[in-house]
Tab-separated table of C-alpha atoms and ligand atoms in Angstrom:
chain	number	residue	atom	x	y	z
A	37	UNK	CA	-8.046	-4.968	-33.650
A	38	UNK	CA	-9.129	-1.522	-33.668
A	39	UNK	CA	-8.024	0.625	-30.795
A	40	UNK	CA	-5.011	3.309	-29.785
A	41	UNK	CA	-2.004	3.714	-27.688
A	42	UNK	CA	-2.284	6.241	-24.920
A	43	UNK	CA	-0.273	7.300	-22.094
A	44	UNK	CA	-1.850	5.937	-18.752
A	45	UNK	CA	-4.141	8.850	-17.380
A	46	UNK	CA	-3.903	10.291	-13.712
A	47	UNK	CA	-7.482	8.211	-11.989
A	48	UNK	CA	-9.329	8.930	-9.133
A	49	UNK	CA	-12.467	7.199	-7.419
A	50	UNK	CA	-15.849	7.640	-9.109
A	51	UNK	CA	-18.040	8.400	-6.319
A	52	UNK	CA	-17.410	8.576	-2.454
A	53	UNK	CA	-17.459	5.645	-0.243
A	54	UNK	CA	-16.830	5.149	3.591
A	55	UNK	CA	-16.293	2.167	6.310
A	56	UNK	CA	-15.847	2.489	9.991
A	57	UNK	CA	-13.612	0.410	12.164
A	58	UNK	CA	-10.804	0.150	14.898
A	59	UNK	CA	-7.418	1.901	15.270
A	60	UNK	CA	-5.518	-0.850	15.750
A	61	UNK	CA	-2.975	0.783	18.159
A	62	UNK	CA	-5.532	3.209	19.884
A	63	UNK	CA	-8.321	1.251	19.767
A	64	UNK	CA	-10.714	3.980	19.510
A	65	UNK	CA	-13.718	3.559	16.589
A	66	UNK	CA	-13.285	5.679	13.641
A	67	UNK	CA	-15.042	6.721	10.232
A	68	UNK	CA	-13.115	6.868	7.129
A	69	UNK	CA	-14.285	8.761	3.733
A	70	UNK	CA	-12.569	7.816	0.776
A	71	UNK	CA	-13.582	10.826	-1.848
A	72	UNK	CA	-12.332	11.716	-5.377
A	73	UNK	CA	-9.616	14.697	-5.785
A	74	UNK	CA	-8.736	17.050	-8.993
A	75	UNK	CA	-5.707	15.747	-10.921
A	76	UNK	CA	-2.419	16.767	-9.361
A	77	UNK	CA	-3.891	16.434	-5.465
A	78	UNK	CA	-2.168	12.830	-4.847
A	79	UNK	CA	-3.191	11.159	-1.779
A	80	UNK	CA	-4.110	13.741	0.687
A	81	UNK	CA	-5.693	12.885	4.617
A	82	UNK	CA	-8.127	14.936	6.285
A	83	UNK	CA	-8.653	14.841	10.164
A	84	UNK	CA	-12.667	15.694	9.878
A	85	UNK	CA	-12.086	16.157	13.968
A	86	UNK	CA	-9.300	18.426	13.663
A	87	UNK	CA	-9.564	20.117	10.318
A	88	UNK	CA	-5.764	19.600	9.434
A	89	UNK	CA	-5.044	18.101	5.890
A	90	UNK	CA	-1.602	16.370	5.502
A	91	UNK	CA	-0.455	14.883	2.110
A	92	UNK	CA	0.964	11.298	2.055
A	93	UNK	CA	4.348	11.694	1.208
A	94	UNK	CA	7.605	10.574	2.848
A	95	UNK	CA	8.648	13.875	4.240
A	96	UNK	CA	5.576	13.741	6.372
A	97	UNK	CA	6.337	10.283	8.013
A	98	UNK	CA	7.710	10.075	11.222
A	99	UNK	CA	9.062	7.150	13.437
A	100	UNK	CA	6.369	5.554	14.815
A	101	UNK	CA	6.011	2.015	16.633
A	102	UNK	CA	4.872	-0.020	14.464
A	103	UNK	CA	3.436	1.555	11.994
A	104	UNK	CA	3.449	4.100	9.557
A	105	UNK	CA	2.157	7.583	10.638
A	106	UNK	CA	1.961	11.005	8.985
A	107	UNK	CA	2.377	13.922	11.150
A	108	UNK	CA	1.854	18.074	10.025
A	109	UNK	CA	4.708	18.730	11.789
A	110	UNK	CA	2.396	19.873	15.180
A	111	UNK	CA	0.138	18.280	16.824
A	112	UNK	CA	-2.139	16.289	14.237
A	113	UNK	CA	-0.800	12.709	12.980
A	114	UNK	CA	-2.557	9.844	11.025
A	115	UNK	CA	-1.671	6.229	12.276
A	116	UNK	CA	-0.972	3.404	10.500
A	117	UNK	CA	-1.462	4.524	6.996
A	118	UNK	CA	0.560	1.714	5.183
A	119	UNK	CA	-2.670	-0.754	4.113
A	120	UNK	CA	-5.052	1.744	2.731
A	121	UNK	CA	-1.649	3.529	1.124
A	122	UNK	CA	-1.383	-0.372	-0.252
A	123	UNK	CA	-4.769	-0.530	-1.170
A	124	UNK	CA	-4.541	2.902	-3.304
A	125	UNK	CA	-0.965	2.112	-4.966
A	126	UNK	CA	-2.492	-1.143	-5.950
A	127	UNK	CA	-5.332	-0.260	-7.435
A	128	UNK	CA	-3.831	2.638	-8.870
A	129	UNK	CA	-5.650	5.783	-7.510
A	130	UNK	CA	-3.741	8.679	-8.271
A	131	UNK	CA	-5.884	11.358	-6.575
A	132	UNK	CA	-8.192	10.997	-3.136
A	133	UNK	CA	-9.039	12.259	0.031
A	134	UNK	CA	-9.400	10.061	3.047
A	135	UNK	CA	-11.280	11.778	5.862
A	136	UNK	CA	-10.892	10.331	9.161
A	137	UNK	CA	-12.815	11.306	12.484
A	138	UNK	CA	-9.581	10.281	14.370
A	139	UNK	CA	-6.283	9.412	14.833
A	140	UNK	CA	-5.648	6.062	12.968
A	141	UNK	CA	-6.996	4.329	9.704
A	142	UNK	CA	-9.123	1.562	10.812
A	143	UNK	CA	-7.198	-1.694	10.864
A	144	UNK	CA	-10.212	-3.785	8.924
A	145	UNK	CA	-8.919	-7.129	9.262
A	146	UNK	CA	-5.035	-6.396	9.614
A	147	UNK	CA	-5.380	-6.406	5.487
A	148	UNK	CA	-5.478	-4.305	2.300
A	149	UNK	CA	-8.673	-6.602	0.909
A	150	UNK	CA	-11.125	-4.503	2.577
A	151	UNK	CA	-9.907	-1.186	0.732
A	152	UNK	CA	-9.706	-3.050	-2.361
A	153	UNK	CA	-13.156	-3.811	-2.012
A	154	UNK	CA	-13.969	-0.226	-0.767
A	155	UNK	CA	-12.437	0.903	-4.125
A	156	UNK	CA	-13.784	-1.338	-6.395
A	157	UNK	CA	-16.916	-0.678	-5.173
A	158	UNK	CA	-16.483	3.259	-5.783
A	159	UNK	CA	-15.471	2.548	-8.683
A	160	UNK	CA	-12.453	3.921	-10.225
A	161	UNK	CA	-11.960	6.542	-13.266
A	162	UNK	CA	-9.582	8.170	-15.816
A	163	UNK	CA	-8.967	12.290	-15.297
A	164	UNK	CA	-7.414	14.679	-17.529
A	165	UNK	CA	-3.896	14.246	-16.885
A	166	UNK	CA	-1.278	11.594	-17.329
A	167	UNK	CA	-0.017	9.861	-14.710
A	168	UNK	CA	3.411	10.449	-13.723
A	169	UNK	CA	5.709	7.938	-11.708
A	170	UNK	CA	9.168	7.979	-10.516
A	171	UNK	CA	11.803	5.844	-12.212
A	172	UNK	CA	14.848	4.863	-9.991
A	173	UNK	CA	18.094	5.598	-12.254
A	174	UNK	CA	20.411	4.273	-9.607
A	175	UNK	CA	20.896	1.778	-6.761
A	176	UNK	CA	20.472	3.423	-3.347
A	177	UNK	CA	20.334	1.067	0.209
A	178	UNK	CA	20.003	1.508	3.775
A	179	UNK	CA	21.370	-0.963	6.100
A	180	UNK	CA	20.678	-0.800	9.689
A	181	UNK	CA	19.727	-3.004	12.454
A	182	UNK	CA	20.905	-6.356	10.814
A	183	UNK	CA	17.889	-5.336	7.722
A	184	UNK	CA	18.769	-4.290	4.191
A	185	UNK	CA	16.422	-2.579	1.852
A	186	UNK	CA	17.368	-1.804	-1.400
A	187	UNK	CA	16.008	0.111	-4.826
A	188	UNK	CA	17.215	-0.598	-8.056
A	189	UNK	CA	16.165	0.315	-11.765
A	190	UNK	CA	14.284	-2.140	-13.506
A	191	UNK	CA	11.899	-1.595	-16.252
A	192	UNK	CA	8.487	-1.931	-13.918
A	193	UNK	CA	7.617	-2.040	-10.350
A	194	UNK	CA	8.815	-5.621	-8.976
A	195	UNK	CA	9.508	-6.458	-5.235
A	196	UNK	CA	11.394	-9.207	-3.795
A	197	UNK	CA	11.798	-9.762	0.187
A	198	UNK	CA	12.760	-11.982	2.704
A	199	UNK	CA	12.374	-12.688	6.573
A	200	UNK	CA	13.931	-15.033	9.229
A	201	UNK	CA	12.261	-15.232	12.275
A	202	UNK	CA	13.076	-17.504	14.980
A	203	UNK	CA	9.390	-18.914	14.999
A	204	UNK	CA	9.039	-22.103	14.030
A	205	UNK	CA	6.208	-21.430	11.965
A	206	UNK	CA	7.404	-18.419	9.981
A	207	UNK	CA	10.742	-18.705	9.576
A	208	UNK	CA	12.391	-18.213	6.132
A	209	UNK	CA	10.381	-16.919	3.785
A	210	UNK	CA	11.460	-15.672	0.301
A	211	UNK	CA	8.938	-14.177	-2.217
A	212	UNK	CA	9.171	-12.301	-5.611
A	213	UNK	CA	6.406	-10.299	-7.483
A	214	UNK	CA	5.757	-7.959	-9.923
A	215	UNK	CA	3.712	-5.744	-8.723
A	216	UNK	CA	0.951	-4.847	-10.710
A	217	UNK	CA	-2.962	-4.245	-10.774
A	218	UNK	CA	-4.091	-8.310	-10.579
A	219	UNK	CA	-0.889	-9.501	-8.787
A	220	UNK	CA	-1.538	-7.162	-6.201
A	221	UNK	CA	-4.467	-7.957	-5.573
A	222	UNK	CA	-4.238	-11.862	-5.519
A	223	UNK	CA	-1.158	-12.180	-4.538
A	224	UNK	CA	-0.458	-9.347	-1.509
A	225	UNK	CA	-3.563	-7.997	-0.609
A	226	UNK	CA	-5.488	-10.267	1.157
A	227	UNK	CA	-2.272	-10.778	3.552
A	228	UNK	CA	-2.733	-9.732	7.280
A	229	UNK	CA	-0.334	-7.727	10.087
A	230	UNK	CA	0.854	-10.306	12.297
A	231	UNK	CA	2.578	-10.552	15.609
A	232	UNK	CA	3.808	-13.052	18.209
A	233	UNK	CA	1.914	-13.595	21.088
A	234	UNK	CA	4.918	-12.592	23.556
A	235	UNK	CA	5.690	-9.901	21.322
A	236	UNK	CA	1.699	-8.615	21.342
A	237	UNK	CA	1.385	-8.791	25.070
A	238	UNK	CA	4.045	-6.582	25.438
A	239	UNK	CA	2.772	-4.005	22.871
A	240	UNK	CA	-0.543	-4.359	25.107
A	241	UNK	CA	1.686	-3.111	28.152
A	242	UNK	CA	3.310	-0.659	26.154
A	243	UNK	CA	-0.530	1.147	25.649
A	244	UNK	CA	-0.155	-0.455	21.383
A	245	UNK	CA	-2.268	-3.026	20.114
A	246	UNK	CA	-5.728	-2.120	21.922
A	247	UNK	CA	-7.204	-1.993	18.676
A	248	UNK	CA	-5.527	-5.395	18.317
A	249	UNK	CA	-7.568	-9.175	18.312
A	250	UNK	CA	-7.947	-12.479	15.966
A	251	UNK	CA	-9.823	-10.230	14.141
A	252	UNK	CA	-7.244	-8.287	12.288
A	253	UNK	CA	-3.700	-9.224	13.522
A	254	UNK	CA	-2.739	-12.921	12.877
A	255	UNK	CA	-1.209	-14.249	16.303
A	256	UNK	CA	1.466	-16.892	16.401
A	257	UNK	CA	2.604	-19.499	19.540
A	258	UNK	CA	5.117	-21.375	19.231
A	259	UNK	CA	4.731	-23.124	15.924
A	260	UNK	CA	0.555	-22.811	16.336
A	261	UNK	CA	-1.489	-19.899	14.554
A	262	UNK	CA	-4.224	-18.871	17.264
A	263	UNK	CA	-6.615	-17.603	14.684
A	264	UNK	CA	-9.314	-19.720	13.941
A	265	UNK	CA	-9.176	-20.586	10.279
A	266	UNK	CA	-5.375	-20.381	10.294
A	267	UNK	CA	-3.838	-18.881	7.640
A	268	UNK	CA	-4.560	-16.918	4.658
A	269	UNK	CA	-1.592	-18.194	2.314
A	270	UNK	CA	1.199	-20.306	3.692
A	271	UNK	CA	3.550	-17.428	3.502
A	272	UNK	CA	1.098	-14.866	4.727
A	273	UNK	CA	3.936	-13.228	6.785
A	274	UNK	CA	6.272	-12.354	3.676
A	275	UNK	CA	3.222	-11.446	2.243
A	276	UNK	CA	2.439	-8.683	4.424
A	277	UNK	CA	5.792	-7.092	5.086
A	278	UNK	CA	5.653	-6.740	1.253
A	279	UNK	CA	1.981	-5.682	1.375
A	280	UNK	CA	3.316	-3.582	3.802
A	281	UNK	CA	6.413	-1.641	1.498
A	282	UNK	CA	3.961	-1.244	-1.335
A	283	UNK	CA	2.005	1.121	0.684
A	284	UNK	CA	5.407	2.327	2.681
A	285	UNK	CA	6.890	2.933	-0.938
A	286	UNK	CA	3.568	4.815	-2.074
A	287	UNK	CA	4.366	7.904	0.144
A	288	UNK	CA	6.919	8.973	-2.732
A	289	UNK	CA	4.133	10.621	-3.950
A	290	UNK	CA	4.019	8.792	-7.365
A	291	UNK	CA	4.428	4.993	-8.829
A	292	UNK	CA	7.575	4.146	-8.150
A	293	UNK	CA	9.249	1.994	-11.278
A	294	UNK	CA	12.170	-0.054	-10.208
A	295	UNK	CA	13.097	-3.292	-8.023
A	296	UNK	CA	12.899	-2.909	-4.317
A	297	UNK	CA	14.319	-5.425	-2.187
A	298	UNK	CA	13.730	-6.125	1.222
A	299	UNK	CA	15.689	-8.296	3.537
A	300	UNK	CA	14.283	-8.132	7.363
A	301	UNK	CA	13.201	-4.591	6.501
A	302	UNK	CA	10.137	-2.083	7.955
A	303	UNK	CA	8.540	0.833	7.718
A	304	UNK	CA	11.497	2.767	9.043
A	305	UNK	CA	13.712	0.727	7.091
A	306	UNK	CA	11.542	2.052	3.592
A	307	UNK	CA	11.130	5.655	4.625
A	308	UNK	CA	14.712	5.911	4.956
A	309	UNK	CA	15.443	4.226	1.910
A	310	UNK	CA	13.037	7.138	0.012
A	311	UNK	CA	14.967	9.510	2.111
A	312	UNK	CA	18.125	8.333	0.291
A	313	UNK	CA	16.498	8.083	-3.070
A	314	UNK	CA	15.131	11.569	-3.018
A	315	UNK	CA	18.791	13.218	-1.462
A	316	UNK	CA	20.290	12.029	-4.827
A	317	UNK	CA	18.983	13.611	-7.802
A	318	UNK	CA	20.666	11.391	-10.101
A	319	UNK	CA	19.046	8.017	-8.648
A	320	UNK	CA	15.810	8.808	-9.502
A	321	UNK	CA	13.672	11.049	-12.188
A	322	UNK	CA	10.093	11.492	-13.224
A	323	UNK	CA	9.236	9.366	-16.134
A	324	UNK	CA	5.614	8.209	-17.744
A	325	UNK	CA	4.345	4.938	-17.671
A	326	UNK	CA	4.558	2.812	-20.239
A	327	UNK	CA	1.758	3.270	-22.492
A	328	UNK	CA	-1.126	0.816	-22.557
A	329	UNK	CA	-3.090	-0.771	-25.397
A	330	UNK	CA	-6.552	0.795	-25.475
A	331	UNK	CA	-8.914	-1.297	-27.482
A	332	UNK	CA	-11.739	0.903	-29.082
A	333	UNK	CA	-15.582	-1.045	-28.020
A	334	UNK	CA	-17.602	-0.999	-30.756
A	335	UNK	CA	-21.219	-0.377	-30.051
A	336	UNK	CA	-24.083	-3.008	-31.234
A	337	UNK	CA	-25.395	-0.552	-34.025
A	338	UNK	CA	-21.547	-0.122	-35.253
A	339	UNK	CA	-20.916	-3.599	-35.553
A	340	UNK	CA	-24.567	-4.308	-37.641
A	341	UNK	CA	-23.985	-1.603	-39.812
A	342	UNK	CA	-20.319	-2.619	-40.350
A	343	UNK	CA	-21.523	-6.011	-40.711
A	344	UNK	CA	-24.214	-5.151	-43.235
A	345	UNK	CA	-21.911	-2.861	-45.170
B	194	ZN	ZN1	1.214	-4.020	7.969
C-alpha cells in the first residue's frame, strides 16, 4: 500500500461554528464561537463582552465550586470549561478560539457530545506544524481529601478511575480506557455531569446550579435516576468524572502521553496534580507523537491509467 509516515500535524477547525445555551451555575444564556487559530495559539477564550483573552492552561485555573474556571488574574473568569476542553482534547484540536458573550461555557446537555458534534461539523484540518505533546517521565500524585490522582509514563494517553459513593445506584464504579480519537468519543463523551438531589438543592441555595435541570445534569434519589430516559451507559457516572479529567488534563497546554489515574478525584484534585507535574522538570518533557500511517488516495484517472499501463 502506497502511502508515507509523517509526524502528526498541529490541526485546527476548518471553518467557524457557534451554539448558544445555559451556564449551568449562573444560569444566564450565552453564545459561544468556536473559530480556527494560527499554529502555536493552543486553546485560547475570548470574553466577546469583556474583551479579555485568557489561554487554557493550568496556571490560569483557579478553585472554583464545581467546576473548572479560568481566571486573568483580575476580574474576568470563564466557568466550567472542562467539557468543551474534553470535547477539543478528544477530537484533537490543537489551535481555537472560543468566544463567549459571558461568564460560563454553556452546559449543552451536562455532556461533551454536543461539542463533538459542533466540531465535526466545522470540520477539522491539518496546519503547518507538528503537534507537540507532553510525555510524563516520572510518577507524580496528589493525595488529599481521602482522593488520589496519579500520572505515570506509559507509552499513550490511557486513564483509569474509580468512585464510591454511598448511593445505591452509583456506587463502585471502576473503568479503564485508552484514550484516543474513537474511544473518546464512544466511550466518554456522550457521559453527563451528575448530582444528587440533596446535594443539588443545596448548590441551588448556595446561588450554583441555576443553569441546572433534567436537561443537562443527571439527578439521582435514592437508588432512582429522575431523568426521564434514565441513563446514558450504566456507568455514566465514572464516565463523566473521566470525561471530566480529559478536559481537566487538557489545560497542560498540550496532549498529555502517560497513565492518569483517578481514585475519588476532581477538578482540584487534577489541577494540582499538573501543578506537581510541571514543578518537576524531570517528570515530564515535550515529546512528538507517534507518527501515523498516511495512506496516499489515488485519484480515478491514476488508478485507470495505472491499470491500463
Ligand atoms: Zn463534568
Amino acid at each position: 500500500m502506497l502511502g508515507e509516515i509523517t509526524a502528526p500535524l498541529q490541526q485546527t477547525l476548518k471553518t467557524a461554528i457557534g451554539c448558544r445555551g445555559v451556564g449551568l451555575h449562573s444560569g444566564r444564556r450565552v453564545a459561544m464561537n468556536l473559530l480556527p487559530a494560527a499554529s502555536g495559539t493552543g486553546i485560547v477564550f475570548r470574553r466577546i463582552d469583556t474583551g479579555v483573552e485568557i489561554l487554557a492552561n493550568w496556571i490560569n485555573a483557579v478553585e472554583s465550586a464545581r467546576c473548572t474556571a479560568l481566571s486573568d488574574g483580575e476580574v474576568t473568569s470563564v466557568g466550567t470549561v472542562e467539557h468543551l476542553m474534553a470535547a477539543l482534547a478528544g477530537t484533537e484540536i490543537d489551535n481555537a478560539i472560543v468566544e463567549l458573550d459571558g461568564p460560563e461555557v454553556p452546559i449543552m446537555d451536562g455532556s461533551a457530545a454536543p461539542f463533538v458534534f459542533l466540531i465535526e461539523c466545522a470540520g477539522i484540518v491539518e496546519q503547518d506544524a507538528p503537534r507537540r505533546a507532553i510525555e510524563v517521565l516520572k510518577s507524580v500524585s496528589v493525595v488529599a481529601d481521602g482522593a488520589m490522582a496519579v500520572l505515570s509514563p506509559d507509552h499513550r494517553f490511557s486513564m483509569s478511575f474509580e468512585i464510591d459513593f454511598e448511593s445505591s445506584l452509583i456506587r463502585r464504579q471502576v473503568k479503564s480506557v485508552v484514550v484516543d480519537v474513537g474511544a473518546f468519543k464512544s466511550e466518554l463523551s456522550r457521559a453527563r455531569t451528575f448530582g444528587l438531589l440533596d446535594e443539588v438543592s443545596r448548590l441551588r441555595e448556595a446561588g450554583l446550579a441555576r443553569g441546572g435541570s433534567l436537561d443537562n445534569v443527571i439527578v439521582v434519589n435514592g437508588d432512582q435516576v429522575l431523568n426521564t430516559g434514565g441513563l446514558r451507559y450504566d456507568d455514566e457516572f465514572v464516565r463523566h468524572k473521566m470525561l471530566d479529567a480529559v478536559g481537566d488534563l487538557y489545560l497542560a497546554g498540550a496532549p498529555i502521553i502517560g497513565h492518569f489515574r483517578g481514585v475519588r478525584s476532581g477538578h482540584a484534585h487534577t489541577r494540582r496534580l499538573l501543578a506537581a507535574l510541571f514543578a518537576d522538570p524531570e517528570a515530564w518533557g515535550y515529546t512528538t507523537p507517534a507518527p501515523t500511517f498516511r495512506p496516499v488516495v489515488l485519484d480515478q484517472p491514476d488508478v485507470r491509467a495505472r491499470v491500463r499501463a
